[in-house]
C-alpha cells in the first residue's frame, strides 16, 4: 500500500488574525508572532523527513513555508495557486458585527467563494499533490478555512478551526482515500474518508 503523507500547516499569525478580521484571499503578511510560530513549528516537523515543501503563493503562507524550510535545511519546491485561501469577497477585512452579518448568506457571504467551491478546489489541489508526490512526505503550508473545508470533505467529518502553525498530519492512498492522524497537534480517532 503506497501512502503519501502530508503535514498540512496553517500559516503563522497576521495582524488581521489578531484583530479577528476575515482575510480570505487578501494578501496580509505575517506579523512577528506569526514568524515566531513558523520557527516554533520546525521542532514539531523536524522528526519527520520531508521530500517536498509547497505552499500557497499568498505572502503569509509563503513566508511561513520559507521559515520552516530554512529551519529544516530544505527549500520550498512550489507555490500552488489552488492552495490560496477561500475568497470571502466583500466580507474580507471585516470583523464580526452588523456589517458582516448583512453579507451573510447560507454557505458563506454574498460575492464570495462558497464553502463547497473552496472544498472542491482545496481537495483537488491536495489530491494532485498526492499524485505528483506518490509515496513521499509532503509539507504543505496553506490557510485555515481552506484546510478545514478540504480536510472535512476528505474524511467526511466536520472539523473545527485550524490553529496557526499546528501539525495536521494526513495520509492519502489512491484506493482507500484519506486518513487524518493529527489535527491541531492532537491525535484523531477514526477519521477516514475516500
PDB file of C-alpha atoms in Angstrom:
ATOM      1  CA  UNK A   1       0.000   0.000   0.000  1.00  0.00           C
ATOM      2  CA  UNK A   2       1.575   3.289  -1.127  1.00  0.00           C
ATOM      3  CA  UNK A   3       0.781   6.125   1.254  1.00  0.00           C
ATOM      4  CA  UNK A   4       1.543   9.770   0.627  1.00  0.00           C
ATOM      5  CA  UNK A   5       1.948  11.588   3.939  1.00  0.00           C
ATOM      6  CA  UNK A   6       1.046  15.236   4.330  1.00  0.00           C
ATOM      7  CA  UNK A   7       1.815  17.742   7.035  1.00  0.00           C
ATOM      8  CA  UNK A   8      -0.861  20.373   6.461  1.00  0.00           C
ATOM      9  CA  UNK A   9       0.115  23.557   8.257  1.00  0.00           C
ATOM     10  CA  UNK A  10      -1.811  26.796   8.500  1.00  0.00           C
ATOM     11  CA  UNK A  11       0.399  29.886   8.165  1.00  0.00           C
ATOM     12  CA  UNK A  12       1.510  31.836  11.224  1.00  0.00           C
ATOM     13  CA  UNK A  13      -0.433  34.743  12.700  1.00  0.00           C
ATOM     14  CA  UNK A  14      -1.058  38.030  10.887  1.00  0.00           C
ATOM     15  CA  UNK A  15      -2.315  41.336  12.280  1.00  0.00           C
ATOM     16  CA  UNK A  16      -5.724  40.561  10.774  1.00  0.00           C
ATOM     17  CA  UNK A  17      -5.773  37.194  12.600  1.00  0.00           C
ATOM     18  CA  UNK A  18      -5.004  39.000  15.852  1.00  0.00           C
ATOM     19  CA  UNK A  19      -7.791  41.526  15.128  1.00  0.00           C
ATOM     20  CA  UNK A  20     -10.191  38.684  14.180  1.00  0.00           C
ATOM     21  CA  UNK A  21     -10.732  40.038  10.659  1.00  0.00           C
ATOM     22  CA  UNK A  22     -11.660  37.831   7.719  1.00  0.00           C
ATOM     23  CA  UNK A  23      -8.571  37.615   5.495  1.00  0.00           C
ATOM     24  CA  UNK A  24      -9.564  35.347   2.674  1.00  0.00           C
ATOM     25  CA  UNK A  25      -7.533  35.936  -0.455  1.00  0.00           C
ATOM     26  CA  UNK A  26      -6.356  39.393   0.680  1.00  0.00           C
ATOM     27  CA  UNK A  27      -2.558  39.190   0.912  1.00  0.00           C
ATOM     28  CA  UNK A  28      -1.843  40.110   4.533  1.00  0.00           C
ATOM     29  CA  UNK A  29       1.757  39.431   5.709  1.00  0.00           C
ATOM     30  CA  UNK A  30       2.867  37.577   8.818  1.00  0.00           C
ATOM     31  CA  UNK A  31       3.444  39.594  11.966  1.00  0.00           C
ATOM     32  CA  UNK A  32       6.284  38.919  14.427  1.00  0.00           C
ATOM     33  CA  UNK A  33       4.130  36.470  16.410  1.00  0.00           C
ATOM     34  CA  UNK A  34       3.460  34.561  13.177  1.00  0.00           C
ATOM     35  CA  UNK A  35       7.148  34.438  12.328  1.00  0.00           C
ATOM     36  CA  UNK A  36       7.829  33.008  15.786  1.00  0.00           C
ATOM     37  CA  UNK A  37       5.071  30.400  15.293  1.00  0.00           C
ATOM     38  CA  UNK A  38       6.655  29.371  11.985  1.00  0.00           C
ATOM     39  CA  UNK A  39      10.063  28.979  13.631  1.00  0.00           C
ATOM     40  CA  UNK A  40       8.497  27.040  16.536  1.00  0.00           C
ATOM     41  CA  UNK A  41       6.804  24.657  14.059  1.00  0.00           C
ATOM     42  CA  UNK A  42      10.238  23.468  12.930  1.00  0.00           C
ATOM     43  CA  UNK A  43      10.684  21.456  16.158  1.00  0.00           C
ATOM     44  CA  UNK A  44       7.346  19.688  15.590  1.00  0.00           C
ATOM     45  CA  UNK A  45       8.118  18.925  11.931  1.00  0.00           C
ATOM     46  CA  UNK A  46      11.825  18.043  12.289  1.00  0.00           C
ATOM     47  CA  UNK A  47      11.291  14.427  13.471  1.00  0.00           C
ATOM     48  CA  UNK A  48       9.826  13.616  10.047  1.00  0.00           C
ATOM     49  CA  UNK A  49      11.821  13.512   6.810  1.00  0.00           C
ATOM     50  CA  UNK A  50      10.169  15.711   4.179  1.00  0.00           C
ATOM     51  CA  UNK A  51      10.572  15.117   0.453  1.00  0.00           C
ATOM     52  CA  UNK A  52       8.966  18.391  -0.604  1.00  0.00           C
ATOM     53  CA  UNK A  53       7.587  21.630   0.810  1.00  0.00           C
ATOM     54  CA  UNK A  54       4.856  23.502  -1.063  1.00  0.00           C
ATOM     55  CA  UNK A  55       2.747  26.494  -0.145  1.00  0.00           C
ATOM     56  CA  UNK A  56       0.070  28.900  -1.164  1.00  0.00           C
ATOM     57  CA  UNK A  57       1.516  31.906  -3.015  1.00  0.00           C
ATOM     58  CA  UNK A  58      -0.026  34.395  -0.532  1.00  0.00           C
ATOM     59  CA  UNK A  59       2.790  36.001   1.463  1.00  0.00           C
ATOM     60  CA  UNK A  60       1.659  34.817   4.906  1.00  0.00           C
ATOM     61  CA  UNK A  61       1.810  31.154   3.781  1.00  0.00           C
ATOM     62  CA  UNK A  62       4.866  31.610   1.572  1.00  0.00           C
ATOM     63  CA  UNK A  63       6.890  33.232   4.369  1.00  0.00           C
ATOM     64  CA  UNK A  64       5.761  30.586   6.874  1.00  0.00           C
ATOM     65  CA  UNK A  65       6.899  27.881   4.427  1.00  0.00           C
ATOM     66  CA  UNK A  66      10.207  29.665   3.814  1.00  0.00           C
ATOM     67  CA  UNK A  67      10.917  29.966   7.564  1.00  0.00           C
ATOM     68  CA  UNK A  68      10.045  26.310   8.173  1.00  0.00           C
ATOM     69  CA  UNK A  69      12.107  25.193   5.163  1.00  0.00           C
ATOM     70  CA  UNK A  70      15.098  27.214   6.394  1.00  0.00           C
ATOM     71  CA  UNK A  71      14.802  25.645   9.846  1.00  0.00           C
ATOM     72  CA  UNK A  72      14.677  22.164   8.312  1.00  0.00           C
ATOM     73  CA  UNK A  73      17.559  22.832   5.917  1.00  0.00           C
ATOM     74  CA  UNK A  74      15.268  22.490   2.878  1.00  0.00           C
ATOM     75  CA  UNK A  75      13.848  24.739   0.176  1.00  0.00           C
ATOM     76  CA  UNK A  76      10.263  25.295  -0.935  1.00  0.00           C
ATOM     77  CA  UNK A  77       9.568  23.302  -4.105  1.00  0.00           C
ATOM     78  CA  UNK A  78       6.442  25.035  -5.378  1.00  0.00           C
ATOM     79  CA  UNK A  79       3.860  27.754  -4.786  1.00  0.00           C
ATOM     80  CA  UNK A  80       0.453  26.330  -5.695  1.00  0.00           C
ATOM     81  CA  UNK A  81      -2.203  28.938  -6.624  1.00  0.00           C
ATOM     82  CA  UNK A  82      -5.032  26.478  -5.879  1.00  0.00           C
ATOM     83  CA  UNK A  83      -3.927  26.498  -2.222  1.00  0.00           C
ATOM     84  CA  UNK A  84      -4.838  30.188  -1.856  1.00  0.00           C
ATOM     85  CA  UNK A  85      -7.328  30.871   0.925  1.00  0.00           C
ATOM     86  CA  UNK A  86     -11.067  30.866   0.248  1.00  0.00           C
ATOM     87  CA  UNK A  87     -12.202  34.217  -1.097  1.00  0.00           C
ATOM     88  CA  UNK A  88     -14.627  35.973   1.235  1.00  0.00           C
ATOM     89  CA  UNK A  89     -15.330  38.695  -1.344  1.00  0.00           C
ATOM     90  CA  UNK A  90     -16.614  41.983   0.126  1.00  0.00           C
ATOM     91  CA  UNK A  91     -16.500  40.472   3.640  1.00  0.00           C
ATOM     92  CA  UNK A  92     -12.683  40.450   3.628  1.00  0.00           C
ATOM     93  CA  UNK A  93     -11.203  42.765   6.230  1.00  0.00           C
ATOM     94  CA  UNK A  94     -14.400  42.775   8.299  1.00  0.00           C
ATOM     95  CA  UNK A  95     -14.800  41.810  11.930  1.00  0.00           C
ATOM     96  CA  UNK A  96     -17.903  40.240  13.476  1.00  0.00           C
ATOM     97  CA  UNK A  97     -20.762  42.709  13.601  1.00  0.00           C
ATOM     98  CA  UNK A  98     -23.802  44.032  11.737  1.00  0.00           C
ATOM     99  CA  UNK A  99     -21.925  44.892   8.508  1.00  0.00           C
ATOM    100  CA  UNK A 100     -20.573  41.346   8.250  1.00  0.00           C
ATOM    101  CA  UNK A 101     -23.944  39.813   9.140  1.00  0.00           C
ATOM    102  CA  UNK A 102     -25.578  41.838   6.351  1.00  0.00           C
ATOM    103  CA  UNK A 103     -23.359  39.998   3.844  1.00  0.00           C
ATOM    104  CA  UNK A 104     -24.039  36.518   5.261  1.00  0.00           C
ATOM    105  CA  UNK A 105     -25.954  34.013   3.125  1.00  0.00           C
ATOM    106  CA  UNK A 106     -26.351  30.238   3.502  1.00  0.00           C
ATOM    107  CA  UNK A 107     -22.909  28.664   2.966  1.00  0.00           C
ATOM    108  CA  UNK A 108     -20.939  31.907   3.202  1.00  0.00           C
ATOM    109  CA  UNK A 109     -21.118  35.543   2.140  1.00  0.00           C
ATOM    110  CA  UNK A 110     -22.539  37.475  -0.826  1.00  0.00           C
ATOM    111  CA  UNK A 111     -19.976  37.773  -3.623  1.00  0.00           C
ATOM    112  CA  UNK A 112     -17.666  35.182  -2.020  1.00  0.00           C
ATOM    113  CA  UNK A 113     -16.439  31.713  -2.892  1.00  0.00           C
ATOM    114  CA  UNK A 114     -18.765  29.165  -1.266  1.00  0.00           C
ATOM    115  CA  UNK A 115     -17.536  26.650   1.257  1.00  0.00           C
ATOM    116  CA  UNK A 116     -18.269  23.853  -1.252  1.00  0.00           C
ATOM    117  CA  UNK A 117     -16.301  25.610  -4.008  1.00  0.00           C
ATOM    118  CA  UNK A 118     -13.339  26.099  -1.668  1.00  0.00           C
ATOM    119  CA  UNK A 119     -13.502  22.450  -0.536  1.00  0.00           C
ATOM    120  CA  UNK A 120     -13.608  21.266  -4.166  1.00  0.00           C
ATOM    121  CA  UNK A 121     -10.598  23.412  -5.090  1.00  0.00           C
ATOM    122  CA  UNK A 122      -8.562  22.608  -1.970  1.00  0.00           C
ATOM    123  CA  UNK A 123      -9.151  18.873  -2.061  1.00  0.00           C
ATOM    124  CA  UNK A 124      -8.399  18.734  -5.807  1.00  0.00           C
ATOM    125  CA  UNK A 125      -5.096  20.536  -5.141  1.00  0.00           C
ATOM    126  CA  UNK A 126      -4.177  18.095  -2.350  1.00  0.00           C
ATOM    127  CA  UNK A 127      -5.083  15.091  -4.485  1.00  0.00           C
ATOM    128  CA  UNK A 128      -2.988  16.459  -7.366  1.00  0.00           C
ATOM    129  CA  UNK A 129      -0.068  16.778  -4.934  1.00  0.00           C
ATOM    130  CA  UNK A 130      -0.710  13.186  -3.773  1.00  0.00           C
ATOM    131  CA  UNK A 131      -0.361  12.086  -7.413  1.00  0.00           C
ATOM    132  CA  UNK A 132       2.740  14.225  -8.007  1.00  0.00           C
ATOM    133  CA  UNK A 133       4.463  13.023  -4.820  1.00  0.00           C
ATOM    134  CA  UNK A 134       3.043   9.481  -4.552  1.00  0.00           C
ATOM    135  CA  UNK A 135       4.610   7.572  -1.670  1.00  0.00           C
ATOM    136  CA  UNK A 136       6.508  10.617  -0.385  1.00  0.00           C
ATOM    137  CA  UNK A 137       6.203  13.032   2.546  1.00  0.00           C
ATOM    138  CA  UNK A 138       4.935  16.481   1.614  1.00  0.00           C
ATOM    139  CA  UNK A 139       4.761  19.516   3.875  1.00  0.00           C
ATOM    140  CA  UNK A 140       2.020  21.897   2.719  1.00  0.00           C
ATOM    141  CA  UNK A 141       1.645  25.414   4.142  1.00  0.00           C
ATOM    142  CA  UNK A 142      -1.715  26.972   3.361  1.00  0.00           C
ATOM    143  CA  UNK A 143      -4.716  28.618   5.062  1.00  0.00           C
ATOM    144  CA  UNK A 144      -7.138  27.808   7.869  1.00  0.00           C
ATOM    145  CA  UNK A 145     -10.502  27.838   6.146  1.00  0.00           C
ATOM    146  CA  UNK A 146      -9.182  26.085   3.042  1.00  0.00           C
ATOM    147  CA  UNK A 147      -7.639  23.367   5.234  1.00  0.00           C
ATOM    148  CA  UNK A 148     -10.758  22.982   7.379  1.00  0.00           C
ATOM    149  CA  UNK A 149     -13.195  22.600   4.474  1.00  0.00           C
ATOM    150  CA  UNK A 150     -10.843  20.434   2.380  1.00  0.00           C
ATOM    151  CA  UNK A 151      -9.995  18.050   5.231  1.00  0.00           C
ATOM    152  CA  UNK A 152     -13.634  17.899   6.334  1.00  0.00           C
ATOM    153  CA  UNK A 153     -14.600  16.863   2.810  1.00  0.00           C
ATOM    154  CA  UNK A 154     -11.692  14.381   2.570  1.00  0.00           C
ATOM    155  CA  UNK A 155     -12.586  12.493   5.732  1.00  0.00           C
ATOM    156  CA  UNK A 156     -16.362  13.031   5.688  1.00  0.00           C
ATOM    157  CA  UNK A 157     -16.368  14.631   9.119  1.00  0.00           C
ATOM    158  CA  UNK A 158     -16.830  18.278  10.129  1.00  0.00           C
ATOM    159  CA  UNK A 159     -13.694  19.755  11.665  1.00  0.00           C
ATOM    160  CA  UNK A 160     -13.284  22.865  13.784  1.00  0.00           C
ATOM    161  CA  UNK A 161     -10.966  25.812  13.251  1.00  0.00           C
ATOM    162  CA  UNK A 162      -7.357  25.136  12.289  1.00  0.00           C
ATOM    163  CA  UNK A 163      -4.750  26.650  14.612  1.00  0.00           C
ATOM    164  CA  UNK A 164      -1.868  28.741  13.287  1.00  0.00           C
ATOM    165  CA  UNK A 165       1.273  26.670  12.630  1.00  0.00           C
ATOM    166  CA  UNK A 166      -0.108  23.499  14.280  1.00  0.00           C
ATOM    167  CA  UNK A 167       0.585  19.998  12.944  1.00  0.00           C
ATOM    168  CA  UNK A 168      -2.195  18.391  10.926  1.00  0.00           C
ATOM    169  CA  UNK A 169      -0.925  15.041   9.673  1.00  0.00           C
ATOM    170  CA  UNK A 170      -2.867  13.190   6.978  1.00  0.00           C
ATOM    171  CA  UNK A 171      -2.206  10.201   4.764  1.00  0.00           C
ATOM    172  CA  UNK A 172      -3.534   9.627   1.246  1.00  0.00           C
ATOM    173  CA  UNK A 173      -3.927   6.299  -0.520  1.00  0.00           C
ATOM    174  CA  UNK A 174      -5.229   6.201  -4.110  1.00  0.00           C
ATOM    175  CA  UNK A 175      -7.739   3.434  -3.285  1.00  0.00           C
ATOM    176  CA  UNK A 176      -8.541   3.902   0.398  1.00  0.00           C
ATOM    177  CA  UNK A 177      -8.683   7.713   0.381  1.00  0.00           C
ATOM    178  CA  UNK A 178      -7.669   9.972   3.258  1.00  0.00           C
ATOM    179  CA  UNK A 179      -6.863   9.288   6.891  1.00  0.00           C
ATOM    180  CA  UNK A 180      -6.307  12.133   9.346  1.00  0.00           C
ATOM    181  CA  UNK A 181      -3.832  11.181  12.075  1.00  0.00           C
ATOM    182  CA  UNK A 182      -3.307  14.528  13.853  1.00  0.00           C
ATOM    183  CA  UNK A 183      -5.483  17.651  13.906  1.00  0.00           C
ATOM    184  CA  UNK A 184      -4.220  20.808  15.626  1.00  0.00           C
ATOM    185  CA  UNK A 185      -1.385  18.727  17.078  1.00  0.00           C
ATOM    186  CA  UNK A 186      -3.690  16.159  18.713  1.00  0.00           C
ATOM    187  CA  UNK A 187      -4.254  12.523  17.675  1.00  0.00           C
ATOM    188  CA  UNK A 188      -7.522  11.910  15.821  1.00  0.00           C
ATOM    189  CA  UNK A 189      -9.583   8.745  16.263  1.00  0.00           C
ATOM    190  CA  UNK A 190     -11.238   7.037  13.269  1.00  0.00           C
ATOM    191  CA  UNK A 191     -11.166   9.975  10.868  1.00  0.00           C
ATOM    192  CA  UNK A 192     -11.018   8.471   7.398  1.00  0.00           C
ATOM    193  CA  UNK A 193     -12.666   9.120   4.082  1.00  0.00           C
ATOM    194  CA  UNK A 194     -12.463   8.302   0.413  1.00  0.00           C
TER     195      UNK A 194
END
